[in-house]
């Protein structure tokens, strides 16, 4: 595999003209890539662990992986960053798991990305706006980014892909990594996999594969940023539907059917928004595998199950507050956004599952309506 | 929807020349189709219930649905067929579920199919050989068949599709119906769905949809008999792999990954055997949905889980005898057959999951090997 980041590749020159020259001239033979991980929750810490395992073993990378830490004071009175650097463990968000020693926490964002030409974004989605704004003009013009962030907004004027946002704000290329990957299980080195969605440059995709792959973590690249990223958001709507089925004790056949309808509507919805989206993306980890994980585990499924068990009489807000200790469900707002897009385009009838999920969440229909739409005559394929 | 069976359709004339004329001249205006269900296990009884619900309501069908019963003497000393006809319930294989009153059990195979131009085959797969042989020359030349039977053999010279076997033996067209449909749940009228795989004639497909669809049972036709039927067999190999993952407590990510790899290998294997097989078939109920149901429930998964928990030290034969009360696992012999086909063609490396399942079942590899193959470099898509 060619270590593309060592060379003056396509992307390295693409943005030379429209961004500050923060070290971009380092692109010469012998140059070593520097990786910065922006985010240090459980998934961020695991991502840093995966990447740092590889930078130690790949000669084209500096060993050190900087991890930006949103600073917090622990109950002990100590700072989270200090604790991470002293114990090589994220004691708050990934306790019990040793990160690789070359992961260095840094609470100063500017400092954490300084000199980095490889940037891994893995924060909660509501943080990305401020992070990007504060980074404008401070990143290398030849940097390559990847987003592991799920939860974009799907607005009527089009979905706000987080990868597109990062790319536009910082003037750099941005790929995505999504898939059936519960952080806690990867942390324990249980076999897992993910999908990298990349744009034009295949060498970049191969670099991401190289940087994330470990014996227990398999990464497959597909040339479909939009499809891969949208999967990570839309699956939560399907998980809400699956939770209703569980709450109503409808059985295995129904649940499998609902998951399948959901996967099909995800595919059709993505293709509606981006004609470039590929069918095959939905056979990848970001597609079918992530949908399965989310529909059998995950908090969207869990709260939707409770919602259905209560016959819709207790609101999602109430159940969320009670069950999730401050975490928020993404499936409910995403279902609303998707509904608005479909209504705006006059396409609600073509997406009965997505439409019904929102109508149940908003109290217009009872949870049992999750299968009623199926009584409509099935559309015969052309 | 045009009631094709009332008309002199394409299929009605296809076989006029090569089969006995058993009532084929009844193809005139006003002719009513007669349905025979061959088989009366739990799935056969449910199929009869679905079909009989529709024949009552469709003017193009005789109300009566004959169901061939493999006669047994119950513990009470009574005959199973008498019990079915007296109580309108299959007291042995589907107790507690009332069939529709127009289902009539008949222990005489010849009598059960007499005059039928619609034949639903739903027996255990090991019975179909004798059934077909005894029916040669006794079925209407214009009859249409559908097979609900899973478990074909995959021989080196090609898979013996049961639909093809029925078609060739009886000189009639044969479609298939497969999907995520546990009989007990459909019996309770929980929402379920299935896929009809049909050959050339779209009107025939629409008839099967009409005959099986109820408010709680949705049927989708796809023009891909081979893909649909093969799914029903190959999924059991994937379920064995999923069982190993469960037995080793490998977690949700691993299981989702294994299911996805399995689905992808099913697709590639089907396309290898029949170039006509469509990618989209694997998004249908017979594909992704049935794989999910089988990998989370089902006996193949269950016994494979026990096999892995025992570190492979107790054989499948032993566990099967202990856990399944005489029922046989299909996944283990199918994995062996698939392995032989792949070895014969020199393609084992392209199907690491299928190959590994057989190597574990046969004791050549430990159960933990189910994910070791994944350490191989992932193949990048072209």
mmCIF file of C-alpha atoms in Angstrom, chain A:
data_model
loop_
_atom_site.group_PDB
_atom_site.id
_atom_site.type_symbol
_atom_site.label_atom_id
_atom_site.label_comp_id
_atom_site.label_asym_id
_atom_site.label_seq_id
_atom_site.Cartn_x
_atom_site.Cartn_y
_atom_site.Cartn_z
ATOM 1 C CA UNK A 1 0.000 0.000 0.000
ATOM 2 C CA UNK A 2 1.451 3.393 -0.919
ATOM 3 C CA UNK A 3 1.701 5.731 2.049
ATOM 4 C CA UNK A 4 -0.015 8.602 0.286
ATOM 5 C CA UNK A 5 0.426 11.091 3.091
ATOM 6 C CA UNK A 6 4.197 11.032 2.607
ATOM 7 C CA UNK A 7 3.870 12.098 -0.980
ATOM 8 C CA UNK A 8 2.691 15.251 -2.633
ATOM 9 C CA UNK A 9 -0.665 13.716 -3.479
ATOM 10 C CA UNK A 10 -3.731 15.121 -5.199
ATOM 11 C CA UNK A 11 -5.240 16.442 -2.040
ATOM 12 C CA UNK A 12 -2.070 17.956 -0.685
ATOM 13 C CA UNK A 13 -2.108 20.496 -3.486
ATOM 14 C CA UNK A 14 -5.847 21.028 -3.789
ATOM 15 C CA UNK A 15 -6.243 23.618 -1.103
ATOM 16 C CA UNK A 16 -2.896 25.408 -1.271
ATOM 17 C CA UNK A 17 -4.497 28.509 -2.624
ATOM 18 C CA UNK A 18 -7.401 29.012 -0.269
ATOM 19 C CA UNK A 19 -6.007 28.424 3.167
ATOM 20 C CA UNK A 20 -3.231 29.630 5.408
ATOM 21 C CA UNK A 21 0.074 27.908 4.803
ATOM 22 C CA UNK A 22 0.427 26.216 8.156
ATOM 23 C CA UNK A 23 3.289 23.902 7.455
ATOM 24 C CA UNK A 24 2.030 22.667 4.100
ATOM 25 C CA UNK A 25 5.535 22.926 2.686
ATOM 26 C CA UNK A 26 6.598 19.994 4.827
ATOM 27 C CA UNK A 27 5.445 17.689 2.033
ATOM 28 C CA UNK A 28 8.785 16.260 1.160
ATOM 29 C CA UNK A 29 10.425 12.859 1.211
ATOM 30 C CA UNK A 30 10.930 11.813 4.812
ATOM 31 C CA UNK A 31 7.993 13.848 6.060
ATOM 32 C CA UNK A 32 6.071 12.060 8.793
ATOM 33 C CA UNK A 33 2.351 12.578 9.221
ATOM 34 C CA UNK A 34 1.064 13.908 12.518
ATOM 35 C CA UNK A 35 -2.314 12.771 13.788
ATOM 36 C CA UNK A 36 -4.653 14.766 15.965
ATOM 37 C CA UNK A 37 -7.857 13.306 17.413
ATOM 38 C CA UNK A 38 -10.403 15.988 18.204
ATOM 39 C CA UNK A 39 -12.637 14.574 20.922
ATOM 40 C CA UNK A 40 -12.129 12.348 23.956
ATOM 41 C CA UNK A 41 -15.444 10.755 24.865
ATOM 42 C CA UNK A 42 -15.635 6.971 24.818
ATOM 43 C CA UNK A 43 -15.581 6.730 21.026
ATOM 44 C CA UNK A 44 -12.888 9.427 20.774
ATOM 45 C CA UNK A 45 -10.693 7.588 23.250
ATOM 46 C CA UNK A 46 -11.142 4.296 21.401
ATOM 47 C CA UNK A 47 -10.393 5.987 18.070
ATOM 48 C CA UNK A 48 -7.202 7.451 19.579
ATOM 49 C CA UNK A 49 -6.250 3.986 20.820
ATOM 50 C CA UNK A 50 -6.738 2.409 17.370
ATOM 51 C CA UNK A 51 -4.823 5.154 15.580
ATOM 52 C CA UNK A 52 -1.995 5.307 18.118
ATOM 53 C CA UNK A 53 -1.473 1.537 17.837
ATOM 54 C CA UNK A 54 -0.792 2.067 14.136
ATOM 55 C CA UNK A 55 1.296 5.253 14.273
ATOM 56 C CA UNK A 56 3.732 3.353 16.516
ATOM 57 C CA UNK A 57 4.158 0.719 13.833
ATOM 58 C CA UNK A 58 4.057 2.800 10.663
ATOM 59 C CA UNK A 59 7.228 4.636 9.756
ATOM 60 C CA UNK A 60 5.347 7.291 7.817
ATOM 61 C CA UNK A 61 3.712 8.627 10.992
ATOM 62 C CA UNK A 62 4.983 10.387 14.073
ATOM 63 C CA UNK A 63 4.363 8.095 17.010
ATOM 64 C CA UNK A 64 2.591 10.734 19.076
ATOM 65 C CA UNK A 65 -1.185 11.125 18.690
ATOM 66 C CA UNK A 66 -2.560 14.310 20.216
ATOM 67 C CA UNK A 67 -6.086 13.985 21.610
ATOM 68 C CA UNK A 68 -8.009 17.160 22.283
ATOM 69 C CA UNK A 69 -9.785 16.888 25.638
ATOM 70 C CA UNK A 70 -12.760 19.050 26.556
ATOM 71 C CA UNK A 71 -11.404 19.871 29.997
ATOM 72 C CA UNK A 72 -13.400 18.857 33.018
ATOM 73 C CA UNK A 73 -12.694 18.789 36.720
ATOM 74 C CA UNK A 74 -13.169 15.338 38.173
ATOM 75 C CA UNK A 75 -14.852 14.647 41.500
ATOM 76 C CA UNK A 76 -11.376 14.233 42.958
ATOM 77 C CA UNK A 77 -10.669 17.860 42.033
ATOM 78 C CA UNK A 78 -8.144 16.818 39.407
ATOM 79 C CA UNK A 79 -8.285 17.785 35.758
ATOM 80 C CA UNK A 80 -9.436 15.102 33.290
ATOM 81 C CA UNK A 81 -6.492 15.761 30.944
ATOM 82 C CA UNK A 82 -3.954 15.317 33.721
ATOM 83 C CA UNK A 83 -5.630 12.081 34.746
ATOM 84 C CA UNK A 84 -5.538 10.799 31.157
ATOM 85 C CA UNK A 85 -1.878 11.643 30.727
ATOM 86 C CA UNK A 86 -0.851 10.288 34.105
ATOM 87 C CA UNK A 87 -2.776 7.001 33.939
ATOM 88 C CA UNK A 88 -2.941 6.553 30.138
ATOM 89 C CA UNK A 89 -6.626 5.957 30.686
ATOM 90 C CA UNK A 90 -9.732 8.078 30.143
ATOM 91 C CA UNK A 91 -10.914 7.589 33.695
ATOM 92 C CA UNK A 92 -14.219 9.325 33.059
ATOM 93 C CA UNK A 93 -15.387 8.111 29.653
ATOM 94 C CA UNK A 94 -13.512 4.853 29.101
ATOM 95 C CA UNK A 95 -12.467 3.631 32.538
ATOM 96 C CA UNK A 96 -10.487 0.429 32.794
ATOM 97 C CA UNK A 97 -9.045 0.636 29.278
ATOM 98 C CA UNK A 98 -5.399 1.546 28.787
ATOM 99 C CA UNK A 99 -4.871 3.795 25.790
ATOM 100 C CA UNK A 100 -1.617 3.315 23.937
ATOM 101 C CA UNK A 101 1.157 5.322 25.647
ATOM 102 C CA UNK A 102 1.675 7.604 22.674
ATOM 103 C CA UNK A 103 -1.803 9.124 23.081
ATOM 104 C CA UNK A 104 -1.277 12.550 24.644
ATOM 105 C CA UNK A 105 -4.297 14.462 25.943
ATOM 106 C CA UNK A 106 -4.295 18.224 25.418
ATOM 107 C CA UNK A 107 -7.024 20.598 26.600
ATOM 108 C CA UNK A 108 -5.884 23.380 24.244
ATOM 109 C CA UNK A 109 -7.543 22.873 20.871
ATOM 110 C CA UNK A 110 -5.089 25.024 18.914
ATOM 111 C CA UNK A 111 -2.175 23.200 20.437
ATOM 112 C CA UNK A 112 -3.795 19.788 19.907
ATOM 113 C CA UNK A 113 -4.045 20.289 16.147
ATOM 114 C CA UNK A 114 -0.752 22.162 15.691
ATOM 115 C CA UNK A 115 1.252 20.641 12.878
ATOM 116 C CA UNK A 116 -1.276 17.862 12.337
ATOM 117 C CA UNK A 117 -1.974 16.864 8.761
ATOM 118 C CA UNK A 118 -4.311 14.050 9.816
ATOM 119 C CA UNK A 119 -7.369 15.131 11.783
ATOM 120 C CA UNK A 120 -9.896 12.747 13.295
ATOM 121 C CA UNK A 121 -13.106 14.497 14.372
ATOM 122 C CA UNK A 122 -15.017 12.538 16.986
ATOM 123 C CA UNK A 123 -16.965 14.913 19.248
ATOM 124 C CA UNK A 124 -20.668 15.071 20.061
ATOM 125 C CA UNK A 125 -22.294 16.629 16.978
ATOM 126 C CA UNK A 126 -23.441 19.750 18.793
ATOM 127 C CA UNK A 127 -19.792 20.753 19.423
ATOM 128 C CA UNK A 128 -18.573 20.655 15.836
ATOM 129 C CA UNK A 129 -19.815 24.105 14.918
ATOM 130 C CA UNK A 130 -17.753 25.929 17.534
ATOM 131 C CA UNK A 131 -14.749 23.683 17.056
ATOM 132 C CA UNK A 132 -14.581 24.347 13.339
ATOM 133 C CA UNK A 133 -15.062 28.074 13.791
ATOM 134 C CA UNK A 134 -12.241 28.228 16.274
ATOM 135 C CA UNK A 135 -9.971 26.227 13.958
ATOM 136 C CA UNK A 136 -10.430 28.378 10.857
ATOM 137 C CA UNK A 137 -7.031 29.439 9.566
ATOM 138 C CA UNK A 138 -5.205 27.252 12.051
ATOM 139 C CA UNK A 139 -5.021 23.930 10.266
ATOM 140 C CA UNK A 140 -2.517 22.834 7.654
ATOM 141 C CA UNK A 141 -3.721 23.499 4.157
ATOM 142 C CA UNK A 142 -2.775 19.952 3.161
ATOM 143 C CA UNK A 143 -4.526 18.305 6.107
ATOM 144 C CA UNK A 144 -6.907 15.410 5.588
ATOM 145 C CA UNK A 145 -9.851 15.040 7.937
ATOM 146 C CA UNK A 146 -12.200 12.198 8.820
ATOM 147 C CA UNK A 147 -15.443 12.532 10.728
ATOM 148 C CA UNK A 148 -16.651 9.813 13.092
ATOM 149 C CA UNK A 149 -19.529 12.050 14.176
ATOM 150 C CA UNK A 150 -23.109 10.844 13.824
ATOM 151 C CA UNK A 151 -26.202 12.982 14.012
ATOM 152 C CA UNK A 152 -26.314 15.524 11.226
ATOM 153 C CA UNK A 153 -29.433 17.605 10.741
ATOM 154 C CA UNK A 154 -31.585 16.773 7.728
ATOM 155 C CA UNK A 155 -32.967 20.139 6.663
ATOM 156 C CA UNK A 156 -35.474 20.862 3.943
ATOM 157 C CA UNK A 157 -32.788 22.536 1.870
ATOM 158 C CA UNK A 158 -30.742 19.347 2.203
ATOM 159 C CA UNK A 159 -28.913 17.438 4.910
ATOM 160 C CA UNK A 160 -26.063 19.251 6.628
ATOM 161 C CA UNK A 161 -23.407 16.571 6.291
ATOM 162 C CA UNK A 162 -20.884 17.093 9.043
ATOM 163 C CA UNK A 163 -18.109 16.044 6.667
ATOM 164 C CA UNK A 164 -19.168 18.776 4.238
ATOM 165 C CA UNK A 165 -19.314 21.304 7.036
ATOM 166 C CA UNK A 166 -15.788 20.459 8.234
ATOM 167 C CA UNK A 167 -14.528 20.498 4.681
ATOM 168 C CA UNK A 168 -16.063 23.876 3.892
ATOM 169 C CA UNK A 169 -15.129 25.540 7.159
ATOM 170 C CA UNK A 170 -11.518 24.421 7.145
ATOM 171 C CA UNK A 171 -10.847 24.207 3.399
ATOM 172 C CA UNK A 172 -9.696 20.595 3.660
ATOM 173 C CA UNK A 173 -10.937 17.250 2.384
ATOM 174 C CA UNK A 174 -13.086 15.233 4.815
ATOM 175 C CA UNK A 175 -13.907 11.505 4.727
ATOM 176 C CA UNK A 176 -16.173 9.656 7.194
ATOM 177 C CA UNK A 177 -15.954 6.481 9.261
ATOM 178 C CA UNK A 178 -19.191 4.818 10.388
ATOM 179 C CA UNK A 179 -20.375 1.327 11.230
ATOM 180 C CA UNK A 180 -21.566 -1.167 13.789
ATOM 181 C CA UNK A 181 -19.089 -0.120 16.421
ATOM 182 C CA UNK A 182 -20.103 0.180 20.022
ATOM 183 C CA UNK A 183 -17.084 1.871 21.599
ATOM 184 C CA UNK A 184 -17.050 -0.287 24.724
ATOM 185 C CA UNK A 185 -16.685 -3.479 22.693
ATOM 186 C CA UNK A 186 -13.878 -2.147 20.505
ATOM 187 C CA UNK A 187 -12.166 -0.926 23.662
ATOM 188 C CA UNK A 188 -12.171 -4.542 24.862
ATOM 189 C CA UNK A 189 -10.694 -5.558 21.512
ATOM 190 C CA UNK A 190 -13.722 -7.598 20.492
ATOM 191 C CA UNK A 191 -13.796 -8.017 16.743
ATOM 192 C CA UNK A 192 -15.567 -5.104 15.072
ATOM 193 C CA UNK A 193 -15.588 -3.340 11.762
ATOM 194 C CA UNK A 194 -16.358 -0.027 10.139
ATOM 195 C CA UNK A 195 -16.849 1.595 6.770
ATOM 196 C CA UNK A 196 -14.801 4.512 5.484
ATOM 197 C CA UNK A 197 -16.674 6.711 3.037
ATOM 198 C CA UNK A 198 -14.309 8.660 0.829
ATOM 199 C CA UNK A 199 -14.645 11.110 -2.024
ATOM 200 C CA UNK A 200 -12.388 11.107 -5.046
ATOM 201 C CA UNK A 201 -9.000 9.980 -3.835
ATOM 202 C CA UNK A 202 -8.530 6.267 -3.395
ATOM 203 C CA UNK A 203 -5.090 6.699 -1.835
ATOM 204 C CA UNK A 204 -6.636 8.731 0.957
ATOM 205 C CA UNK A 205 -9.121 5.928 1.574
ATOM 206 C CA UNK A 206 -6.310 3.412 1.797
ATOM 207 C CA UNK A 207 -4.521 5.628 4.302
ATOM 208 C CA UNK A 208 -7.569 5.710 6.550
ATOM 209 C CA UNK A 209 -7.840 1.938 6.294
ATOM 210 C CA UNK A 210 -4.172 1.660 7.260
ATOM 211 C CA UNK A 211 -4.511 4.087 10.148
ATOM 212 C CA UNK A 212 -7.584 2.454 11.747
ATOM 213 C CA UNK A 213 -7.188 -1.253 10.976
ATOM 214 C CA UNK A 214 -6.027 -3.501 13.800
ATOM 215 C CA UNK A 215 -6.269 -7.277 14.206
ATOM 216 C CA UNK A 216 -9.659 -6.757 15.887
ATOM 217 C CA UNK A 217 -10.903 -3.820 13.827
ATOM 218 C CA UNK A 218 -11.571 -4.198 10.129
ATOM 219 C CA UNK A 219 -12.127 -1.200 7.891
ATOM 220 C CA UNK A 220 -13.647 -1.274 4.423
ATOM 221 C CA UNK A 221 -13.576 1.780 2.148
ATOM 222 C CA UNK A 222 -16.422 2.761 -0.159
ATOM 223 C CA UNK A 223 -16.463 5.720 -2.482
ATOM 224 C CA UNK A 224 -19.638 7.246 -1.068
ATOM 225 C CA UNK A 225 -19.226 9.853 1.670
ATOM 226 C CA UNK A 226 -22.875 10.879 1.580
ATOM 227 C CA UNK A 227 -24.341 7.369 1.775
ATOM 228 C CA UNK A 228 -22.029 6.316 4.587
ATOM 229 C CA UNK A 229 -22.622 9.443 6.650
ATOM 230 C CA UNK A 230 -26.395 9.440 6.154
ATOM 231 C CA UNK A 231 -26.591 5.804 7.320
ATOM 232 C CA UNK A 232 -25.161 6.841 10.682
ATOM 233 C CA UNK A 233 -28.034 9.281 11.189
ATOM 234 C CA UNK A 234 -31.012 7.535 9.573
ATOM 235 C CA UNK A 235 -30.465 4.220 11.370
ATOM 236 C CA UNK A 236 -31.728 5.880 14.548
ATOM 237 C CA UNK A 237 -35.164 6.347 12.981
ATOM 238 C CA UNK A 238 -35.266 2.629 12.202
ATOM 239 C CA UNK A 239 -34.213 1.860 15.778
ATOM 240 C CA UNK A 240 -37.211 3.827 17.067
ATOM 241 C CA UNK A 241 -39.479 1.669 14.907
ATOM 242 C CA UNK A 242 -37.766 -1.493 16.165
ATOM 243 C CA UNK A 243 -38.268 -0.312 19.741
ATOM 244 C CA UNK A 244 -42.013 0.093 19.134
ATOM 245 C CA UNK A 245 -42.165 -3.491 17.855
ATOM 246 C CA UNK A 246 -40.326 -4.702 20.965
ATOM 247 C CA UNK A 247 -42.566 -2.691 23.275
ATOM 248 C CA UNK A 248 -45.687 -4.135 21.684
ATOM 249 C CA UNK A 249 -44.262 -7.662 21.774
ATOM 250 C CA UNK A 250 -44.948 -8.137 18.093
ATOM 251 C CA UNK A 251 -42.428 -10.909 17.565
ATOM 252 C CA UNK A 252 -39.405 -11.732 15.455
ATOM 253 C CA UNK A 253 -41.051 -11.717 12.037
ATOM 254 C CA UNK A 254 -42.403 -8.219 12.565
ATOM 255 C CA UNK A 255 -39.120 -6.902 13.868
ATOM 256 C CA UNK A 256 -37.152 -8.346 10.955
ATOM 257 C CA UNK A 257 -39.687 -6.895 8.534
ATOM 258 C CA UNK A 258 -39.504 -3.464 10.144
ATOM 259 C CA UNK A 259 -35.696 -3.491 10.056
ATOM 260 C CA UNK A 260 -35.787 -4.451 6.400
ATOM 261 C CA UNK A 261 -38.322 -1.747 5.500
ATOM 262 C CA UNK A 262 -36.144 0.697 7.409
ATOM 263 C CA UNK A 263 -33.010 -0.278 5.558
ATOM 264 C CA UNK A 264 -34.840 0.045 2.248
ATOM 265 C CA UNK A 265 -36.214 3.468 3.138
ATOM 266 C CA UNK A 266 -32.744 4.584 4.277
ATOM 267 C CA UNK A 267 -31.403 3.599 0.882
ATOM 268 C CA UNK A 268 -34.177 5.289 -1.058
ATOM 269 C CA UNK A 269 -33.988 8.427 1.067
ATOM 270 C CA UNK A 270 -30.221 8.709 0.591
ATOM 271 C CA UNK A 271 -30.592 8.257 -3.158
ATOM 272 C CA UNK A 272 -33.270 10.899 -3.200
ATOM 273 C CA UNK A 273 -30.909 13.399 -1.579
ATOM 274 C CA UNK A 274 -27.741 12.365 -3.421
ATOM 275 C CA UNK A 275 -28.013 10.549 -6.721
ATOM 276 C CA UNK A 276 -24.398 9.443 -6.279
ATOM 277 C CA UNK A 277 -25.283 7.163 -3.347
ATOM 278 C CA UNK A 278 -24.601 3.504 -4.091
ATOM 279 C CA UNK A 279 -26.847 0.532 -3.302
ATOM 280 C CA UNK A 280 -23.838 -1.448 -2.156
ATOM 281 C CA UNK A 281 -23.160 0.986 0.686
ATOM 282 C CA UNK A 282 -26.167 -0.502 2.492
ATOM 283 C CA UNK A 283 -24.542 -3.940 2.505
ATOM 284 C CA UNK A 284 -21.552 -2.454 4.360
ATOM 285 C CA UNK A 285 -20.965 -2.138 8.087
ATOM 286 C CA UNK A 286 -22.430 1.384 8.075
ATOM 287 C CA UNK A 287 -25.620 -0.022 6.527
ATOM 288 C CA UNK A 288 -27.075 -3.385 7.420
ATOM 289 C CA UNK A 289 -24.661 -4.142 10.276
ATOM 290 C CA UNK A 290 -25.111 -0.820 12.059
ATOM 291 C CA UNK A 291 -28.881 -1.031 11.631
ATOM 292 C CA UNK A 292 -28.874 -4.479 13.249
ATOM 293 C CA UNK A 293 -26.730 -3.359 16.208
ATOM 294 C CA UNK A 294 -28.848 -0.261 16.741
ATOM 295 C CA UNK A 295 -32.146 -2.142 16.469
ATOM 296 C CA UNK A 296 -31.123 -4.812 18.993
ATOM 297 C CA UNK A 297 -29.122 -2.610 21.377
ATOM 298 C CA UNK A 298 -28.854 1.132 21.666
ATOM 299 C CA UNK A 299 -30.762 3.833 23.483
ATOM 300 C CA UNK A 300 -33.148 4.825 20.695
ATOM 301 C CA UNK A 301 -34.573 1.301 20.641
ATOM 302 C CA UNK A 302 -34.728 1.174 24.416
ATOM 303 C CA UNK A 303 -36.661 4.403 24.947
ATOM 304 C CA UNK A 304 -38.991 3.658 22.024
ATOM 305 C CA UNK A 305 -39.735 0.287 23.629
ATOM 306 C CA UNK A 306 -40.704 2.052 26.861
ATOM 307 C CA UNK A 307 -42.789 4.566 24.896
ATOM 308 C CA UNK A 308 -44.762 1.747 23.252
ATOM 309 C CA UNK A 309 -45.166 -0.189 26.506
ATOM 310 C CA UNK A 310 -46.783 2.938 27.945
ATOM 311 C CA UNK A 311 -49.101 3.176 24.947
ATOM 312 C CA UNK A 312 -47.581 6.518 24.000
ATOM 313 C CA UNK A 313 -48.961 8.121 27.174
ATOM 314 C CA UNK A 314 -45.577 9.227 28.482
ATOM 315 C CA UNK A 315 -43.696 11.511 26.126
ATOM 316 C CA UNK A 316 -40.253 10.799 24.705
ATOM 317 C CA UNK A 317 -38.925 13.847 26.570
ATOM 318 C CA UNK A 318 -40.126 12.437 29.861
ATOM 319 C CA UNK A 319 -38.796 8.918 29.217
ATOM 320 C CA UNK A 320 -35.510 10.296 27.921
ATOM 321 C CA UNK A 321 -34.983 12.342 31.090
ATOM 322 C CA UNK A 322 -35.785 9.321 33.221
ATOM 323 C CA UNK A 323 -33.849 6.663 31.322
ATOM 324 C CA UNK A 324 -30.834 8.352 29.769
ATOM 325 C CA UNK A 325 -29.255 10.497 32.491
ATOM 326 C CA UNK A 326 -28.933 13.559 30.312
ATOM 327 C CA UNK A 327 -28.107 11.861 27.024
ATOM 328 C CA UNK A 328 -30.394 12.788 24.159
ATOM 329 C CA UNK A 329 -32.119 10.561 21.617
ATOM 330 C CA UNK A 330 -31.191 11.311 18.039
ATOM 331 C CA UNK A 331 -33.884 9.202 16.394
ATOM 332 C CA UNK A 332 -36.828 11.374 17.412
ATOM 333 C CA UNK A 333 -35.548 14.725 16.031
ATOM 334 C CA UNK A 334 -34.145 12.978 12.954
ATOM 335 C CA UNK A 335 -37.538 11.374 12.279
ATOM 336 C CA UNK A 336 -39.112 14.842 12.450
ATOM 337 C CA UNK A 337 -36.543 16.317 10.088
ATOM 338 C CA UNK A 338 -36.906 13.467 7.613
ATOM 339 C CA UNK A 339 -40.696 13.880 7.781
ATOM 340 C CA UNK A 340 -40.409 17.571 6.965
ATOM 341 C CA UNK A 341 -38.166 16.878 3.988
ATOM 342 C CA UNK A 342 -40.573 14.239 2.671
ATOM 343 C CA UNK A 343 -43.627 16.413 3.220
ATOM 344 C CA UNK A 344 -41.924 19.327 1.507
ATOM 345 C CA UNK A 345 -41.226 17.135 -1.506
ATOM 346 C CA UNK A 346 -44.643 15.436 -1.464
ATOM 347 C CA UNK A 347 -43.061 12.019 -0.968
ATOM 348 C CA UNK A 348 -44.472 10.864 2.379
ATOM 349 C CA UNK A 349 -46.374 7.991 0.768
ATOM 350 C CA UNK A 350 -43.189 6.472 -0.586
ATOM 351 C CA UNK A 351 -41.661 6.307 2.901
ATOM 352 C CA UNK A 352 -44.405 4.821 5.075
ATOM 353 C CA UNK A 353 -42.054 3.618 7.813
ATOM 354 C CA UNK A 354 -40.224 6.916 8.247
ATOM 355 C CA UNK A 355 -43.509 8.835 8.113
ATOM 356 C CA UNK A 356 -45.206 6.557 10.626
ATOM 357 C CA UNK A 357 -42.317 6.756 13.101
ATOM 358 C CA UNK A 358 -42.637 10.529 13.263
ATOM 359 C CA UNK A 359 -46.426 10.389 13.466
ATOM 360 C CA UNK A 360 -46.153 8.034 16.445
ATOM 361 C CA UNK A 361 -43.405 10.055 18.149
ATOM 362 C CA UNK A 362 -45.453 13.215 17.821
ATOM 363 C CA UNK A 363 -48.575 11.570 19.231
ATOM 364 C CA UNK A 364 -50.629 11.672 16.030
ATOM 365 C CA UNK A 365 -50.773 7.875 15.839
ATOM 366 C CA UNK A 366 -50.642 5.148 18.483
ATOM 367 C CA UNK A 367 -47.498 2.956 18.657
ATOM 368 C CA UNK A 368 -49.431 0.031 17.164
ATOM 369 C CA UNK A 369 -49.632 2.016 13.912
ATOM 370 C CA UNK A 370 -46.077 0.921 13.212
ATOM 371 C CA UNK A 371 -47.395 -1.979 11.143
ATOM 372 C CA UNK A 372 -50.721 -0.622 9.984
ATOM 373 C CA UNK A 373 -49.159 1.131 7.024
ATOM 374 C CA UNK A 374 -48.210 -2.261 5.702
ATOM 375 C CA UNK A 375 -51.814 -3.016 4.930
ATOM 376 C CA UNK A 376 -51.432 -0.811 1.911
ATOM 377 C CA UNK A 377 -51.025 -2.895 -1.169
ATOM 378 C CA UNK A 378 -47.327 -3.592 -1.597
ATOM 379 C CA UNK A 379 -45.829 -1.764 -4.519
ATOM 380 C CA UNK A 380 -44.801 -4.234 -7.166
ATOM 381 C CA UNK A 381 -41.292 -3.644 -8.462
ATOM 382 C CA UNK A 382 -41.096 -2.363 -12.035
#
